């Protein structure tokens, strides 16, 4: 459902990486269907995976579920300690979402700077702690759940940069992250399933214009 | 480490439920040790579980890790769908933490009301969606990871109620939750490992007094 937002993108990439066939039901983000409310009564938002008639909600939980049901091309390490580490960084990616939301909702230069600072704080930790010469991806030689979690957010930050005409992810500021994202989006499955950044930008601008940047519900319309 | 805060309590209960012996290293929350910074350089806070010399951080990730290493008395369902559901509600519990932080930091009646409203919104969903006559606990006949997640927060809300002299968890407002928590804290392992609510309250009052309720770092001193 609705693969044009950063969190639904995680589900799409995961299904594609597993080569699982599925039916994609797009949701009109301004007029969500009764079916979506029935499947996700708590959050009333995408993504939702419906498998065997039962709904699974929350992007990270969906990715873990898919990884368990279709266990080929594993996205989580089998070693328990490595798995805990992967979950730590996925949570760290998720913890960055509110700051990205703040940036999207910023209505003046000061708010924008504050939001950028918060995002930078997060990215600085990732830049300094997650990369070494031996690992191309968070998952090592191949991408894993951490790459998917950060990849969807970095892709969306790129959309925000274009829409708001700001610079967040400079290659000088975060050289490792920059190089990682270039490798990540070159992975064939990711490359073939990257959303159209220009279309996303137009939709984002439209959403912010229609909803007003400071509206409480703006974030859910953006898909954060 | 430091079992007097809601998130460390989750680790303590889990270790006790599994009957795993451990050494408890208390941290002075006003003067964290260099060892803690080394083990949790990203968040610089408790809880941290050190197993085989390696640190695991973030309460939910620690509980899942313990559950995998010591697999008796399982805290996560084995069925993948049920497991996804349990993770959904654990995340929902975690999503309530910022609102509890707001309540702790509220410096006037208006802020307090706003924070209470936010907590109530969350609890209303749990009250309406999680209970039925067949299940005593979130985990069914025995407690699971969801009971631990909510139990630690409800216990802490009780501390806040005493410290701030507010009423958040009325038995009339949330009868199912109320009855569940009474059953939960009657489970022998939980009962024997409930922190001293009066001591927690005094420490909380002291922390808020020393740090100032609106300080950015207050939340980490409280342990949220």
XYZ file of C-alpha atoms in Angstrom:
448
model
C 0.000 0.000 0.000
C 1.266 3.480 -0.904
C 4.917 2.920 -1.735
C 5.741 6.593 -2.175
C 6.658 7.370 1.451
C 9.911 6.554 3.256
C 8.433 3.955 5.596
C 6.439 2.145 2.910
C 9.616 2.095 0.827
C 11.203 -0.187 3.435
C 8.452 -2.739 2.884
C 8.699 -2.493 -0.893
C 12.480 -2.961 -0.923
C 12.201 -5.908 1.458
C 9.562 -7.669 -0.649
C 11.626 -7.050 -3.792
C 14.863 -8.271 -2.158
C 13.022 -11.457 -1.176
C 11.427 -11.681 -4.615
C 8.006 -12.121 -3.039
C 5.127 -11.310 -5.361
C 2.450 -9.049 -3.913
C -0.444 -6.851 -4.820
C 0.205 -3.171 -4.211
C -2.810 -1.180 -3.058
C -2.095 2.535 -3.216
C -3.785 4.723 -0.621
C -4.889 8.287 -1.275
C -3.093 9.983 1.567
C -5.738 12.698 1.744
C -8.582 10.221 1.842
C -7.494 6.938 3.386
C -9.782 3.973 2.747
C -12.055 2.273 5.285
C -10.007 -0.858 4.612
C -6.832 0.847 5.832
C -8.598 1.976 9.024
C -9.742 -1.581 9.565
C -6.253 -3.010 9.056
C -4.427 -0.356 11.078
C -6.984 1.037 13.545
C -4.315 2.329 15.936
C -2.198 4.471 13.613
C -4.469 4.683 10.545
C -1.504 4.907 8.193
C 0.611 2.991 5.744
C 2.563 0.793 5.441
C 0.419 -2.235 6.203
C 1.308 -5.717 5.000
C -1.654 -8.051 4.715
C -0.510 -11.668 4.740
C -2.905 -14.630 4.940
C -5.662 -12.069 5.525
C -3.975 -10.648 8.633
C -2.482 -7.144 8.871
C 1.017 -6.345 10.100
C 1.802 -2.692 10.857
C 4.906 -0.560 11.520
C 7.667 -0.641 8.914
C 10.404 -2.240 11.018
C 8.072 -4.932 12.341
C 6.913 -5.645 8.790
C 10.511 -6.030 7.570
C 11.313 -8.455 10.428
C 8.101 -10.395 9.735
C 8.876 -10.746 6.031
C 12.409 -11.832 6.925
C 11.047 -14.597 9.148
C 8.371 -15.851 6.754
C 10.608 -15.775 3.680
C 13.968 -16.634 5.200
C 16.116 -16.630 2.034
C 18.392 -13.596 1.519
C 18.269 -12.920 5.288
C 18.111 -9.290 6.364
C 18.897 -9.888 10.036
C 22.111 -11.532 11.259
C 21.683 -15.047 12.675
C 24.151 -14.444 15.505
C 22.162 -13.117 18.479
C 24.673 -10.414 19.380
C 24.987 -9.189 15.799
C 21.204 -9.217 15.593
C 20.920 -7.046 18.720
C 23.450 -4.631 17.193
C 21.455 -4.465 13.942
C 18.264 -3.778 15.926
C 20.089 -1.046 17.842
C 20.954 0.799 14.636
C 17.493 0.288 13.151
C 16.054 1.875 16.289
C 18.611 4.663 15.954
C 17.388 5.265 12.401
C 13.785 5.319 13.635
C 14.763 7.772 16.385
C 15.828 10.170 13.623
C 12.316 10.299 12.122
C 10.958 13.055 14.434
C 13.887 15.330 13.490
C 13.196 14.703 9.794
C 9.557 15.549 10.511
C 10.660 18.795 12.163
C 12.632 19.702 9.047
C 9.644 18.996 6.810
C 7.427 21.126 9.036
C 9.879 23.988 9.582
C 8.200 27.257 8.670
C 11.178 29.607 9.006
C 14.966 29.644 8.834
C 15.455 29.268 12.574
C 13.260 26.164 12.814
C 14.995 24.750 9.762
C 18.424 25.236 11.352
C 17.298 23.576 14.587
C 15.898 20.589 12.686
C 19.083 20.305 10.611
C 21.196 20.349 13.781
C 19.162 17.504 15.227
C 19.511 15.424 12.049
C 23.235 16.177 11.933
C 23.667 15.028 15.536
C 22.231 11.669 14.509
C 24.161 11.395 11.266
C 27.422 12.355 13.009
C 27.070 9.327 15.301
C 26.401 7.055 12.324
C 29.293 8.578 10.343
C 31.713 8.075 13.230
C 30.609 4.708 14.572
C 29.242 2.587 11.749
C 31.804 2.553 8.971
C 35.143 0.887 8.502
C 37.199 -0.177 5.513
C 36.085 -3.785 5.745
C 32.369 -3.196 5.401
C 30.728 -1.849 2.271
C 27.240 -1.940 3.789
C 25.876 -2.029 7.316
C 25.243 -5.692 6.562
C 28.792 -6.315 5.323
C 29.110 -7.376 1.685
C 25.344 -7.320 1.183
C 22.654 -5.003 2.507
C 20.645 -5.840 5.599
C 17.800 -4.372 7.672
C 19.988 -1.441 8.828
C 20.776 -0.441 5.238
C 17.065 -0.517 4.444
C 16.179 1.549 7.532
C 18.757 4.284 6.860
C 18.444 4.080 3.072
C 14.749 4.987 3.122
C 15.437 8.000 5.349
C 18.436 9.262 3.398
C 16.400 8.980 0.197
C 13.654 11.059 1.816
C 16.104 13.643 3.141
C 17.171 14.070 -0.495
C 13.552 14.813 -1.407
C 13.341 17.351 1.425
C 16.587 19.000 0.294
C 15.082 19.572 -3.140
C 11.668 20.663 -1.867
C 12.953 23.082 0.774
C 16.102 24.060 -1.082
C 18.330 23.218 1.874
C 21.534 21.194 2.158
C 21.545 18.493 4.821
C 23.724 15.680 3.538
C 26.939 17.242 2.321
C 29.545 14.784 1.044
C 32.220 16.810 2.849
C 30.374 16.688 6.149
C 29.547 12.967 5.968
C 31.930 11.318 3.482
C 31.367 7.742 4.681
C 27.592 8.062 4.667
C 27.732 9.674 1.247
C 29.832 6.906 -0.202
C 27.660 4.248 1.481
C 24.449 5.719 0.029
C 25.962 5.797 -3.448
C 26.812 2.097 -3.136
C 23.417 1.357 -1.613
C 21.402 2.894 -4.406
C 23.547 1.053 -6.916
C 22.394 -2.326 -5.594
C 20.226 -3.545 -8.507
C 17.051 -4.226 -6.496
C 17.289 -0.832 -4.784
C 18.115 0.975 -8.038
C 15.145 -0.598 -9.804
C 12.834 0.333 -6.955
C 13.827 3.858 -6.089
C 10.814 6.157 -6.110
C 10.786 9.066 -8.533
C 12.413 11.811 -6.459
C 10.916 14.627 -8.549
C 7.378 13.274 -8.199
C 7.894 12.830 -4.454
C 9.125 16.407 -4.210
C 6.091 17.796 -6.005
C 3.737 15.752 -3.822
C 5.589 16.850 -0.693
C 5.404 20.513 -1.672
C 1.715 20.122 -2.455
C 1.080 18.392 0.904
C 2.896 21.076 2.877
C 0.996 23.768 0.935
C -2.420 22.169 1.436
C -1.970 21.079 5.051
C 0.078 23.983 6.328
C 3.494 23.039 7.571
C 2.622 23.207 11.250
C -0.537 21.119 11.189
C -0.445 18.152 13.542
C -1.594 15.783 10.842
C 0.912 16.964 8.244
C 3.430 14.324 9.281
C 1.037 11.469 8.684
C 0.192 12.884 5.261
C 3.887 13.032 4.443
C 4.162 9.439 5.587
C 6.431 9.889 8.600
C 23.125 -1.438 35.988
C 20.882 1.037 37.796
C 17.674 -0.908 38.248
C 15.736 1.977 39.728
C 14.440 3.427 36.456
C 11.538 2.183 34.332
C 13.639 0.987 31.426
C 16.236 -0.788 33.570
C 13.353 -2.457 35.386
C 12.455 -4.265 32.163
C 15.918 -5.842 32.107
C 15.793 -6.785 35.768
C 12.362 -8.433 35.484
C 13.460 -10.330 32.391
C 16.627 -11.662 34.029
C 14.627 -12.679 37.111
C 11.884 -14.355 35.038
C 14.597 -16.344 33.266
C 16.344 -17.030 36.573
C 19.644 -15.874 35.102
C 22.218 -14.863 37.712
C 23.952 -11.548 37.095
C 26.019 -8.882 38.738
C 24.191 -5.603 39.154
C 26.339 -2.493 38.768
C 24.467 0.578 39.938
C 25.239 3.832 38.174
C 25.158 7.210 39.877
C 22.764 8.968 37.548
C 24.387 12.323 38.282
C 27.861 11.049 37.619
C 27.836 8.173 35.140
C 30.982 6.060 35.008
C 33.556 5.997 32.219
C 32.655 2.314 31.871
C 29.051 3.179 31.028
C 30.200 5.678 28.383
C 32.412 2.988 26.910
C 29.604 0.427 26.826
C 26.918 2.804 25.557
C 28.763 5.595 23.719
C 25.712 6.566 21.672
C 23.138 7.149 24.411
C 25.371 7.201 27.508
C 22.604 5.792 29.687
C 21.321 2.680 31.384
C 20.215 -0.027 30.940
C 23.181 -1.846 29.455
C 23.514 -5.616 29.574
C 27.089 -6.862 29.324
C 27.181 -10.494 28.201
C 30.387 -12.321 27.285
C 32.126 -8.951 27.597
C 29.925 -7.330 24.947
C 27.384 -4.584 25.645
C 23.752 -4.640 24.525
C 21.798 -1.379 24.807
C 18.136 -0.273 24.624
C 15.686 -1.984 26.966
C 13.511 -3.706 24.361
C 16.522 -4.995 22.445
C 18.017 -6.279 25.696
C 14.797 -8.140 26.563
C 14.691 -9.764 23.098
C 18.385 -10.675 23.379
C 17.937 -12.307 26.792
C 14.908 -14.163 25.437
C 16.978 -15.597 22.596
C 20.042 -16.556 24.662
C 18.033 -18.091 27.517
C 15.088 -19.509 25.656
C 13.178 -21.108 28.572
C 10.071 -19.249 29.802
C 9.801 -17.521 26.405
C 8.733 -13.878 26.420
C 8.015 -13.630 22.696
C 5.443 -15.810 20.907
C 6.913 -18.442 18.572
C 4.245 -17.893 15.924
C 5.552 -15.198 13.549
C 2.263 -13.332 13.342
C 1.737 -13.329 17.101
C 5.338 -12.195 17.471
C 4.745 -9.260 15.112
C 1.659 -8.331 17.145
C 3.635 -8.457 20.401
C 6.323 -6.250 18.863
C 3.633 -3.831 17.706
C 2.372 -3.346 21.266
C 5.884 -3.115 22.698
C 6.566 -0.327 20.218
C 3.285 1.269 21.207
C 4.408 1.197 24.846
C 7.744 2.765 23.862
C 5.904 5.445 21.878
C 4.250 6.480 25.163
C 7.604 7.312 26.805
C 7.889 10.893 25.437
C 4.427 11.740 26.852
C 5.460 10.344 30.250
C 8.599 12.485 29.983
C 6.430 15.527 29.266
C 4.407 14.826 32.409
C 7.576 14.513 34.498
C 8.863 17.789 33.090
C 5.601 19.743 33.261
C 6.161 22.969 35.158
C 2.574 24.211 35.372
C -1.008 22.974 35.340
C -1.526 23.550 31.650
C 1.550 21.540 30.631
C 0.508 18.822 33.060
C -2.962 18.594 31.511
C -1.509 18.395 28.001
C 0.855 15.619 29.029
C -1.952 13.712 30.769
C -4.110 13.986 27.659
C -1.338 12.489 25.562
C -0.848 9.597 27.982
C -4.603 9.038 28.125
C -4.805 8.894 24.327
C -2.328 6.026 24.412
C -3.901 4.231 27.349
C -7.370 4.537 25.795
C -6.180 2.582 22.756
C -4.680 -0.108 24.986
C -7.797 -0.232 27.173
C -10.064 -0.635 24.145
C -7.994 -2.937 21.954
C -5.885 -5.213 24.123
C -8.163 -6.870 26.644
C -10.766 -9.597 26.453
C -12.233 -12.085 28.897
C -10.018 -14.894 27.709
C -6.671 -13.258 28.392
C -5.404 -12.397 31.847
C -2.156 -10.929 30.552
C -0.989 -9.562 27.202
C 0.811 -12.882 26.926
C -2.316 -14.935 27.755
C -2.074 -17.035 30.933
C 1.496 -15.919 31.594
C 3.230 -12.593 31.129
C 5.252 -11.811 28.032
C 7.381 -8.983 26.600
C 4.310 -6.714 26.225
C 3.405 -7.076 29.906
C 6.971 -6.173 30.820
C 6.986 -3.158 28.503
C 3.709 -1.705 29.795
C 4.251 -2.865 33.387
C 7.435 -0.849 33.773
C 5.724 2.288 32.469
C 2.568 1.908 34.548
C 4.738 1.393 37.642
C 6.598 4.620 36.822
C 3.384 6.538 36.167
C 2.403 5.537 39.712
C 5.626 7.115 40.980
C 4.879 10.283 39.007
C 1.328 10.397 40.390
C 2.730 10.429 43.937
C 5.538 12.864 43.183
C 3.428 15.386 41.291
C 0.195 14.716 43.182
C -1.764 14.093 39.992
C -4.155 11.324 38.990
C -3.402 9.651 35.676
C -4.497 6.035 35.975
C -7.994 6.057 37.408
C -9.610 2.657 37.820
C -12.887 4.109 36.535
C -11.237 5.526 33.428
C -9.245 2.400 32.587
C -10.851 -0.563 34.383
C -9.219 -3.265 32.245
C -5.745 -1.764 32.540
C -6.240 -1.332 36.265
C -7.265 -4.920 36.767
C -4.428 -6.140 34.498
C -1.798 -4.201 36.467
C -3.098 -5.617 39.748
C -2.726 -9.127 38.347
C 0.657 -8.278 36.846
C 2.214 -7.038 40.067
C 0.876 -10.124 41.839
C 2.997 -12.404 39.655
C 5.589 -13.643 42.197
C 8.722 -12.665 40.222
C 7.321 -9.190 39.561
C 6.107 -8.734 43.145
C 9.522 -9.711 44.525
C 11.265 -7.305 42.172
C 9.138 -4.191 42.302
C 11.236 -1.161 43.136
C 10.448 0.775 46.287
C 7.920 3.320 45.002
C 8.521 5.755 47.886
C 12.277 5.775 47.348
C 11.760 6.265 43.604
C 9.433 9.143 44.321
C 11.919 10.895 46.601
C 14.712 10.430 44.044
C 12.460 11.716 41.267
C 11.484 14.803 43.262
C 15.134 15.419 44.069
C 16.143 15.026 40.416
C 13.457 17.431 39.202
C 14.464 19.907 41.918
C 18.185 19.720 41.162
C 17.954 19.614 37.385
C 15.036 21.937 36.870
C 12.023 20.365 35.247
C 12.606 21.821 31.820
C 16.281 20.948 31.432
C 17.047 18.934 28.337
C 19.043 16.404 30.291
C 16.407 15.884 32.976
C 14.830 12.998 31.105
C 18.043 11.012 30.950
C 18.560 11.574 34.683
C 15.048 10.264 35.336
C 15.883 7.282 33.168
C 13.433 7.831 30.312
